[in-house]
Amino acid sequence: MIPSEQAYQITQSINFRTGKEKVPLGQLIGRVLAEDIFSDINMPPFNKSAMDGFACRAEDILNPLEIIEIIPAGKTPEKIIGKNQAAKIMTGAPVPQGANCVFMVEESKMTENNTVFYQSAKTGVDICTVSGHIKKGTNVVNLGQDIRTGDKIMSKGTFIKPQHIAALASVGCILPEVYKYPRVGVLATGSELVEPNIQPNKSQIRNSNGSQMLAQLAAIGIAGTYYGIAEDTQEKTQELLQKAVNENDIVLISGGVSMGDFDYVPVIMKALGFDILFDRVAVQPGKPITFAVGKNKFLFGMPGNPVSSFVQFELLAKPFIYKLMNANIQQKELYLPLNEDYKRKKTVRLGWVPVAINADGTVSKVKYNGSAHLGGLLVADALMAIPIGINSLKKGDKVYVRQI
Ligand code: AMP
Ligand code: MG
């Protein structure tokens, strides 16, 4: 049995990387950039008005101002603002030459003869004015203030979320190079298993791991290939695993890695030419998690119990998949206080316990009977880590939690 951290390091030290491909902007969510991205423009590309209002010279702000032009967004101003002149301007429009500030419509008063006055708001908070006055630069976003042409806006390894899409769109990056997803196969072993659409007989259970593993893959953008259920014979399991191995980079095979008489998976992994790098990890749930390596092929022997399988996918398989795609993802470390005492009996393994995170930032236990109890996961927001050697925690103790 090896420590959990060591198992993680072993999986993370694999050098294989998926290839690269170009993917259009609309399909980039969840992908990982394989190139640095540079801006081809200044942002904003011109001195831009941040408000609907009037552009003028700050030095004229206390005078009546003659309106000489109306500038909607998208229009290039045609006139130069001179002394005691203003242009009516919309948010996002270029500030005309000569003007150095914009005051808001809400702080303006129009007169009949095409003249406007600045009128400082008497109420409310006006962050743009100093002592009620507009100064140079007020409500103007300068050319290149946010991004300059040639600036690096994203680095290789960036995991693309919706907020990255806007930044890519704004610099015209419509077909960046990203890492390919690995091909992942999923299969379940167990003569007691039937598919979810079947009514189990007295000694059968439904295969929940198969759907769960596919769903965990789908949640990170991967369409896994499902190979069904292998009954617990060496021939059947080997045949199905061989097929999955031939067609994928990674295979997740659930069950059959415990100590039972019919747990053939480790034997089969070896028979197919894989080296088992670990097969027992000091973690609960999920001790029998097994990791084997062939020629640019990788096998995770997932524990049969569904909560164990879920947790081990989160702890090991998912970070491994991201590593193959060169993703630069750091798990956010969250330490939150417990809002009740916690006790456990055995302390030789790192425990991961489903917990709820409360609105006040504290952590509570949920009803959880152990690694077969899927209901525990349904009401949990996170997994709480209980270090080796620790059997009790007190209300108020800070615990490491990992959101799920
Ligand atoms: P095993 O690792 O094959 O000994 O399985 C451990 C436990 O998990 C047993 O109670 C199995 O019935 C259960 N189990 C194994 N595979 C699955 C599966 N695919 N879906 C749900 N439960 C499973
Ligand atoms: Mg089994």
Coordinates of C-alpha atoms and ligand atoms in Angstrom, one line a residue:
M1 CA 0.0 0.0 0.0
I2 CA 1.4 3.4 -1.0
P3 CA 0.4 6.8 0.3
S4 CA -2.2 8.7 -1.7
E5 CA 0.3 11.5 -2.5
Q6 CA 2.7 9.0 -4.0
A7 CA 0.0 7.5 -6.2
Y8 CA -0.8 10.9 -7.4
Q9 CA 2.8 11.7 -8.2
I10 CA 3.2 8.4 -10.1
T11 CA 0.2 9.2 -12.4
Q12 CA 1.4 12.8 -12.8
S13 CA 4.9 11.8 -13.8
I14 CA 3.7 10.1 -17.0
N15 CA 5.3 11.8 -20.0
F16 CA 2.7 10.9 -22.7
R17 CA 0.8 13.9 -24.1
T18 CA -2.2 13.9 -26.4
G19 CA -1.6 15.5 -29.8
K20 CA -2.7 18.9 -30.9
E21 CA -5.6 20.1 -33.1
K22 CA -7.2 23.3 -34.1
V23 CA -10.7 23.9 -32.7
P24 CA -13.2 26.7 -33.6
L25 CA -14.1 29.3 -31.0
G26 CA -17.6 27.8 -30.5
Q27 CA -16.3 24.4 -29.4
L28 CA -13.5 25.5 -27.1
I29 CA -15.1 25.2 -23.7
G30 CA -13.2 22.8 -21.6
R31 CA -10.2 22.5 -24.0
V32 CA -6.6 23.3 -23.1
L33 CA -4.6 25.8 -25.2
A34 CA -1.6 24.4 -26.9
E35 CA -0.3 27.8 -27.9
D36 CA 0.2 31.3 -26.3
I37 CA -2.4 33.8 -27.5
F38 CA -1.4 37.4 -28.4
S39 CA -3.6 40.4 -29.1
D40 CA -3.8 41.7 -32.7
I41 CA -5.3 44.9 -31.5
N42 CA -5.4 47.6 -28.8
M43 CA -8.3 47.3 -26.4
P44 CA -10.0 49.6 -26.5
P45 CA -8.9 50.4 -30.1
F46 CA -9.6 54.1 -29.6
N47 CA -10.3 56.5 -26.7
K48 CA -13.7 55.3 -25.8
S49 CA -16.6 56.9 -23.9
A50 CA -17.6 54.8 -20.9
M51 CA -20.9 56.6 -20.6
D52 CA -23.8 58.0 -22.5
G53 CA -23.3 61.8 -22.1
F54 CA -21.4 64.7 -23.5
A55 CA -17.7 64.9 -24.6
C56 CA -16.0 68.2 -24.0
R57 CA -12.9 69.9 -22.6
A58 CA -12.7 69.6 -18.8
E59 CA -11.6 73.2 -18.6
D60 CA -14.9 74.3 -20.1
I61 CA -17.0 72.2 -17.7
L62 CA -18.7 75.1 -15.9
N63 CA -19.7 76.9 -19.2
P64 CA -22.7 76.5 -21.4
L65 CA -21.5 74.1 -24.2
E66 CA -22.7 74.2 -27.9
I67 CA -23.5 70.7 -29.2
I68 CA -21.8 70.3 -32.5
E69 CA -22.2 66.6 -33.3
I70 CA -24.0 63.4 -32.1
I71 CA -21.7 60.3 -32.0
P72 CA -23.4 56.9 -31.8
A73 CA -21.2 53.8 -31.0
G74 CA -19.6 52.7 -34.2
K75 CA -19.3 56.1 -35.8
T76 CA -16.0 57.9 -36.4
P77 CA -16.4 61.6 -35.1
E78 CA -16.2 64.1 -37.9
K79 CA -15.6 67.3 -35.8
I80 CA -13.0 68.6 -33.5
I81 CA -14.2 69.8 -30.1
G82 CA -13.2 73.4 -29.5
K83 CA -13.6 75.8 -26.6
N84 CA -17.1 75.6 -25.1
Q85 CA -18.2 72.9 -27.5
A86 CA -19.5 69.4 -26.8
A87 CA -20.5 66.3 -28.7
K88 CA -23.4 64.2 -27.6
I89 CA -21.8 60.7 -27.2
M90 CA -23.0 57.2 -26.6
T91 CA -21.3 54.5 -24.5
G92 CA -18.6 52.7 -26.6
A93 CA -18.3 55.6 -29.2
P94 CA -14.9 57.2 -29.9
V95 CA -14.3 60.4 -28.0
P96 CA -13.8 63.1 -30.5
Q97 CA -10.5 65.0 -30.9
G98 CA -10.2 68.0 -28.7
A99 CA -12.4 66.5 -26.0
N100 CA -10.7 65.1 -22.9
C101 CA -13.7 64.1 -20.7
V102 CA -17.3 62.9 -20.8
F103 CA -20.0 63.9 -18.4
M104 CA -23.1 61.7 -18.0
V105 CA -26.5 62.4 -19.5
E106 CA -27.8 62.2 -15.9
E107 CA -25.6 65.1 -15.0
S108 CA -26.6 67.3 -17.9
K109 CA -29.2 69.9 -18.6
M110 CA -30.2 70.8 -22.2
T111 CA -31.5 74.2 -23.2
E112 CA -33.5 75.0 -26.3
N113 CA -30.8 76.4 -28.4
N114 CA -28.7 73.3 -28.7
T115 CA -26.7 74.0 -25.6
V116 CA -25.9 71.7 -22.7
F117 CA -24.8 72.4 -19.1
Y118 CA -23.0 70.2 -16.8
Q119 CA -25.0 69.8 -13.5
S120 CA -23.3 67.8 -10.8
A121 CA -25.5 65.2 -9.2
K122 CA -26.5 66.5 -5.8
T123 CA -27.4 63.1 -4.5
G124 CA -25.8 59.6 -4.9
V125 CA -22.2 58.7 -5.2
D126 CA -20.4 60.0 -8.2
I127 CA -17.0 58.3 -8.4
C128 CA -16.0 60.2 -11.5
T129 CA -16.1 63.7 -10.1
V130 CA -13.8 65.4 -7.7
S131 CA -15.5 68.1 -5.6
G132 CA -18.4 67.9 -8.0
H133 CA -16.2 68.7 -11.0
I134 CA -15.3 66.6 -14.0
K135 CA -11.6 66.4 -14.7
K136 CA -9.5 65.4 -17.7
G137 CA -10.0 61.7 -18.5
T138 CA -13.3 61.4 -16.6
N139 CA -15.4 58.7 -18.3
V140 CA -12.8 58.1 -21.0
V141 CA -11.2 54.7 -21.5
N142 CA -7.9 55.3 -23.2
L143 CA -6.7 53.5 -26.3
G144 CA -4.9 50.4 -25.3
Q145 CA -5.7 50.8 -21.6
D146 CA -6.8 47.2 -21.2
I147 CA -4.6 45.4 -23.8
R148 CA -1.9 46.6 -26.2
T149 CA -1.3 45.1 -29.6
G150 CA 1.1 42.2 -29.2
D151 CA 0.3 41.6 -25.5
K152 CA 0.1 37.9 -24.4
I153 CA -3.4 37.5 -23.2
M154 CA -3.4 33.7 -22.5
S155 CA -0.7 31.1 -22.0
K156 CA -0.3 27.6 -23.3
G157 CA -1.9 25.3 -20.8
T158 CA -4.9 27.5 -20.1
F159 CA -8.1 25.6 -19.4
I160 CA -10.8 27.4 -21.4
K161 CA -13.9 28.5 -19.5
P162 CA -16.7 30.7 -20.8
Q163 CA -14.9 33.9 -19.7
H164 CA -11.9 33.0 -21.8
I165 CA -14.1 32.8 -24.9
A166 CA -14.9 36.5 -24.9
A167 CA -11.2 37.4 -24.6
L168 CA -10.3 35.1 -27.5
A169 CA -13.2 36.5 -29.6
S170 CA -12.0 40.1 -28.9
V171 CA -8.6 39.4 -30.3
G172 CA -10.0 37.5 -33.3
C173 CA -8.6 34.1 -32.2
I174 CA -11.2 31.9 -33.9
L175 CA -9.2 28.7 -34.4
P176 CA -6.5 28.2 -31.8
E177 CA -4.5 25.1 -31.3
V178 CA -5.5 23.0 -28.3
Y179 CA -4.6 19.6 -27.0
K180 CA -6.7 16.7 -28.2
Y181 CA -8.8 14.8 -25.7
P182 CA -7.5 11.4 -25.0
R183 CA -9.7 8.5 -26.2
V184 CA -11.2 6.9 -23.1
G185 CA -12.9 3.5 -22.9
V186 CA -15.1 2.4 -20.0
L187 CA -16.1 -1.1 -18.9
A188 CA -17.5 -2.8 -15.9
T189 CA -16.7 -6.2 -14.5
G190 CA -19.0 -8.2 -12.3
S191 CA -21.2 -11.3 -12.9
E192 CA -23.8 -9.7 -10.5
L193 CA -24.2 -6.6 -12.8
V194 CA -27.1 -5.9 -15.1
E195 CA -27.6 -2.7 -17.1
P196 CA -29.7 0.1 -15.7
N197 CA -32.7 -0.7 -17.9
I198 CA -33.0 -4.3 -16.5
Q199 CA -34.9 -5.3 -13.4
P200 CA -32.2 -7.1 -11.2
N201 CA -33.1 -10.5 -9.8
K202 CA -32.4 -11.3 -6.1
S203 CA -28.6 -11.6 -6.5
Q204 CA -28.0 -8.9 -9.1
I205 CA -27.4 -5.1 -8.9
R206 CA -27.5 -2.5 -11.6
N207 CA -24.3 -1.3 -13.1
S208 CA -24.0 2.2 -11.8
N209 CA -20.3 2.7 -12.2
G210 CA -20.5 2.5 -16.0
S211 CA -22.9 5.4 -16.3
Q212 CA -21.1 7.3 -13.5
M213 CA -17.6 7.0 -15.2
L214 CA -19.1 8.1 -18.6
A215 CA -20.8 11.0 -16.8
Q216 CA -17.6 12.0 -15.0
L217 CA -15.8 12.0 -18.4
A218 CA -18.7 13.9 -20.0
A219 CA -18.4 16.6 -17.3
I220 CA -14.8 17.3 -18.5
G221 CA -15.9 17.2 -22.2
I222 CA -14.9 13.7 -23.1
A223 CA -17.2 11.3 -24.9
G224 CA -16.0 8.0 -23.5
T225 CA -16.7 4.7 -25.3
Y226 CA -18.6 2.2 -23.4
Y227 CA -17.7 -1.5 -23.7
G228 CA -20.4 -3.0 -21.4
I229 CA -20.2 -5.5 -18.6
A230 CA -17.7 -8.3 -18.5
E231 CA -18.8 -11.3 -16.5
D232 CA -16.2 -12.5 -13.9
T233 CA -14.3 -14.9 -16.1
Q234 CA -10.7 -14.3 -17.2
E235 CA -11.6 -15.0 -20.9
K236 CA -14.6 -12.6 -21.1
T237 CA -12.9 -9.8 -19.1
Q238 CA -9.6 -10.1 -21.1
E239 CA -11.5 -10.1 -24.4
L240 CA -13.4 -7.0 -23.6
L241 CA -10.4 -5.2 -22.0
Q242 CA -8.2 -6.1 -25.0
K243 CA -10.8 -4.5 -27.4
A244 CA -11.0 -1.4 -25.2
V245 CA -7.2 -1.1 -25.0
N246 CA -6.8 -1.4 -28.8
E247 CA -9.3 1.5 -29.4
N248 CA -8.3 3.9 -26.6
D249 CA -5.5 5.7 -24.8
I250 CA -7.0 5.2 -21.4
V251 CA -9.3 2.5 -20.2
L252 CA -11.3 2.7 -16.9
I253 CA -12.3 -0.7 -15.8
S254 CA -14.4 -1.0 -12.7
G255 CA -14.5 -3.8 -10.2
G256 CA -12.4 -7.0 -10.1
V257 CA -9.4 -5.4 -8.4
S258 CA -10.2 -6.5 -4.8
M259 CA -9.1 -9.8 -3.1
G260 CA -12.0 -12.0 -4.2
D261 CA -11.6 -15.3 -6.0
F262 CA -13.0 -13.8 -9.2
D263 CA -11.0 -10.5 -9.2
Y264 CA -9.1 -11.2 -12.4
V265 CA -8.3 -7.6 -13.5
P266 CA -4.7 -7.4 -12.3
V267 CA -3.8 -10.7 -13.9
I268 CA -5.4 -9.6 -17.1
M269 CA -3.6 -6.3 -17.1
K270 CA -0.3 -8.2 -16.9
A271 CA -1.4 -10.7 -19.5
L272 CA -2.0 -7.7 -21.9
G273 CA 1.5 -6.5 -21.3
F274 CA 0.9 -3.7 -18.8
D275 CA 3.0 -2.9 -15.8
I276 CA 1.1 -2.3 -12.7
L277 CA 2.6 0.8 -11.0
F278 CA 0.3 0.6 -7.9
D279 CA -2.6 -1.5 -6.8
R280 CA -3.2 -0.5 -3.2
V281 CA -3.4 3.1 -2.0
A282 CA -3.8 4.3 1.6
V283 CA -7.0 6.1 0.9
Q284 CA -10.6 5.5 2.0
P285 CA -12.7 4.9 0.0
G286 CA -10.9 3.3 -2.9
K287 CA -8.0 1.4 -1.5
P288 CA -7.8 -1.1 -4.4
I289 CA -7.4 1.6 -7.1
T290 CA -5.0 0.2 -9.6
F291 CA -2.9 2.0 -12.2
A292 CA -1.1 0.2 -15.1
V293 CA 1.0 1.4 -18.0
G294 CA 1.6 -0.1 -21.4
K295 CA 3.0 1.5 -24.5
N296 CA 1.3 4.9 -24.5
K297 CA -1.8 3.2 -23.0
F298 CA -3.0 3.5 -19.5
L299 CA -5.4 1.5 -17.3
F300 CA -7.2 2.6 -14.2
G301 CA -8.6 -0.4 -12.3
M302 CA -11.4 1.5 -10.5
P303 CA -12.8 0.1 -7.3
G304 CA -16.2 -1.6 -7.7
N305 CA -18.0 0.3 -5.0
P306 CA -19.6 3.4 -6.7
V307 CA -18.5 6.0 -4.1
S308 CA -14.9 4.6 -4.3
S309 CA -15.0 4.7 -8.0
F310 CA -16.3 8.3 -8.0
V311 CA -13.7 9.5 -5.5
Q312 CA -10.8 7.8 -7.3
F313 CA -11.9 9.3 -10.6
E314 CA -11.8 12.7 -9.0
L315 CA -8.5 12.2 -7.2
L316 CA -6.5 10.4 -9.8
A317 CA -8.1 9.7 -13.2
K318 CA -9.3 13.3 -13.8
P319 CA -6.0 15.0 -12.9
F320 CA -4.2 12.4 -15.0
I321 CA -6.4 13.1 -18.1
Y322 CA -5.7 16.8 -17.6
K323 CA -2.0 16.1 -17.4
L324 CA -2.1 14.3 -20.7
M325 CA -3.6 17.4 -22.2
N326 CA -0.9 19.6 -20.5
A327 CA -3.6 21.5 -18.6
N328 CA -2.3 24.0 -16.1
I329 CA -5.0 23.3 -13.4
Q330 CA -4.2 23.8 -9.8
Q331 CA -6.8 22.3 -7.4
K332 CA -8.0 25.2 -5.2
E333 CA -7.1 24.4 -1.6
L334 CA -10.0 25.3 0.6
Y335 CA -9.8 25.0 4.4
L336 CA -13.1 25.5 6.1
P337 CA -14.2 25.1 9.8
L338 CA -16.2 22.1 10.8
N339 CA -19.5 22.9 12.4
E340 CA -19.7 19.7 14.5
D341 CA -17.3 17.1 15.9
Y342 CA -16.2 14.2 13.7
K343 CA -15.0 10.8 14.6
R344 CA -13.7 7.7 12.8
K345 CA -12.3 4.4 13.9
K346 CA -9.5 3.4 11.6
T347 CA -6.8 6.0 10.9
V348 CA -4.3 4.1 8.6
R349 CA -5.7 5.7 5.4
L350 CA -6.3 9.2 4.2
G351 CA -10.1 9.5 4.5
W352 CA -12.3 11.4 2.1
V353 CA -15.8 11.9 3.5
P354 CA -18.7 13.5 1.6
V355 CA -19.7 16.8 3.3
A356 CA -22.0 19.7 2.8
I357 CA -20.7 23.3 2.7
N358 CA -23.1 25.6 4.5
A359 CA -23.9 29.2 3.5
D360 CA -21.9 30.4 6.5
G361 CA -18.8 28.7 5.1
T362 CA -18.8 25.9 7.6
V363 CA -18.7 22.2 6.8
S364 CA -21.2 19.5 8.0
K365 CA -21.4 15.8 7.7
V366 CA -24.0 14.2 5.5
K367 CA -25.7 10.9 6.0
Y368 CA -23.1 8.5 4.6
N369 CA -22.9 4.8 5.3
G370 CA -19.7 4.0 3.3
S371 CA -18.4 3.3 -0.1
A372 CA -21.5 1.7 -1.6
H373 CA -23.8 4.4 -0.4
L374 CA -24.4 6.7 -3.4
G375 CA -27.0 8.7 -1.4
G376 CA -24.1 10.3 0.5
L377 CA -22.8 11.8 -2.7
L378 CA -26.2 13.1 -3.7
V379 CA -26.4 15.6 -0.8
A380 CA -22.6 16.4 -0.6
D381 CA -20.9 19.5 -2.0
A382 CA -17.4 18.4 -1.3
L383 CA -15.1 15.7 0.0
M384 CA -13.4 16.4 3.3
A385 CA -9.9 15.0 3.9
I386 CA -9.1 13.3 7.2
P387 CA -5.3 12.8 7.4
I388 CA -3.7 9.5 8.3
G389 CA -3.4 9.1 12.1
I390 CA -6.4 11.4 12.9
N391 CA -9.5 9.8 14.4
S392 CA -11.3 12.8 15.7
L393 CA -11.8 16.4 14.7
K394 CA -13.5 19.1 16.8
K395 CA -16.1 21.6 15.9
G396 CA -14.2 24.7 14.6
D397 CA -11.2 22.7 13.3
K398 CA -10.3 23.7 9.8
V399 CA -10.5 20.8 7.3
Y400 CA -9.4 20.5 3.8
V401 CA -12.3 20.2 1.4
R402 CA -12.4 19.5 -2.3
Q403 CA -15.5 20.5 -4.1
I404 CA -17.3 17.9 -6.3
Ligands
AMP1 P1 -15.5 -5.7 -6.7 O1 -14.4 -4.6 -6.7 O2 -15.7 -6.2 -8.1 O3 -15.2 -6.7 -5.7 O4 -16.8 -4.9 -6.3 C1 -16.9 -4.3 -5.0 C2 -18.4 -4.0 -4.8 O5 -18.8 -3.1 -5.7 C3 -19.4 -5.2 -4.9 O6 -20.4 -5.0 -3.9 C4 -19.9 -5.0 -6.3 O7 -21.2 -5.6 -6.4 C5 -20.0 -3.5 -6.4 N1 -19.8 -3.1 -7.8 C6 -18.9 -3.6 -8.6 N2 -19.0 -3.1 -9.9 C7 -20.1 -2.3 -9.8 C8 -20.7 -1.5 -10.8 N3 -20.3 -1.4 -12.0 N4 -21.8 -0.7 -10.4 C9 -22.2 -0.8 -9.1 N5 -21.7 -1.6 -8.2 C10 -20.6 -2.3 -8.5
MG2 MG -16.6 -7.8 -8.9

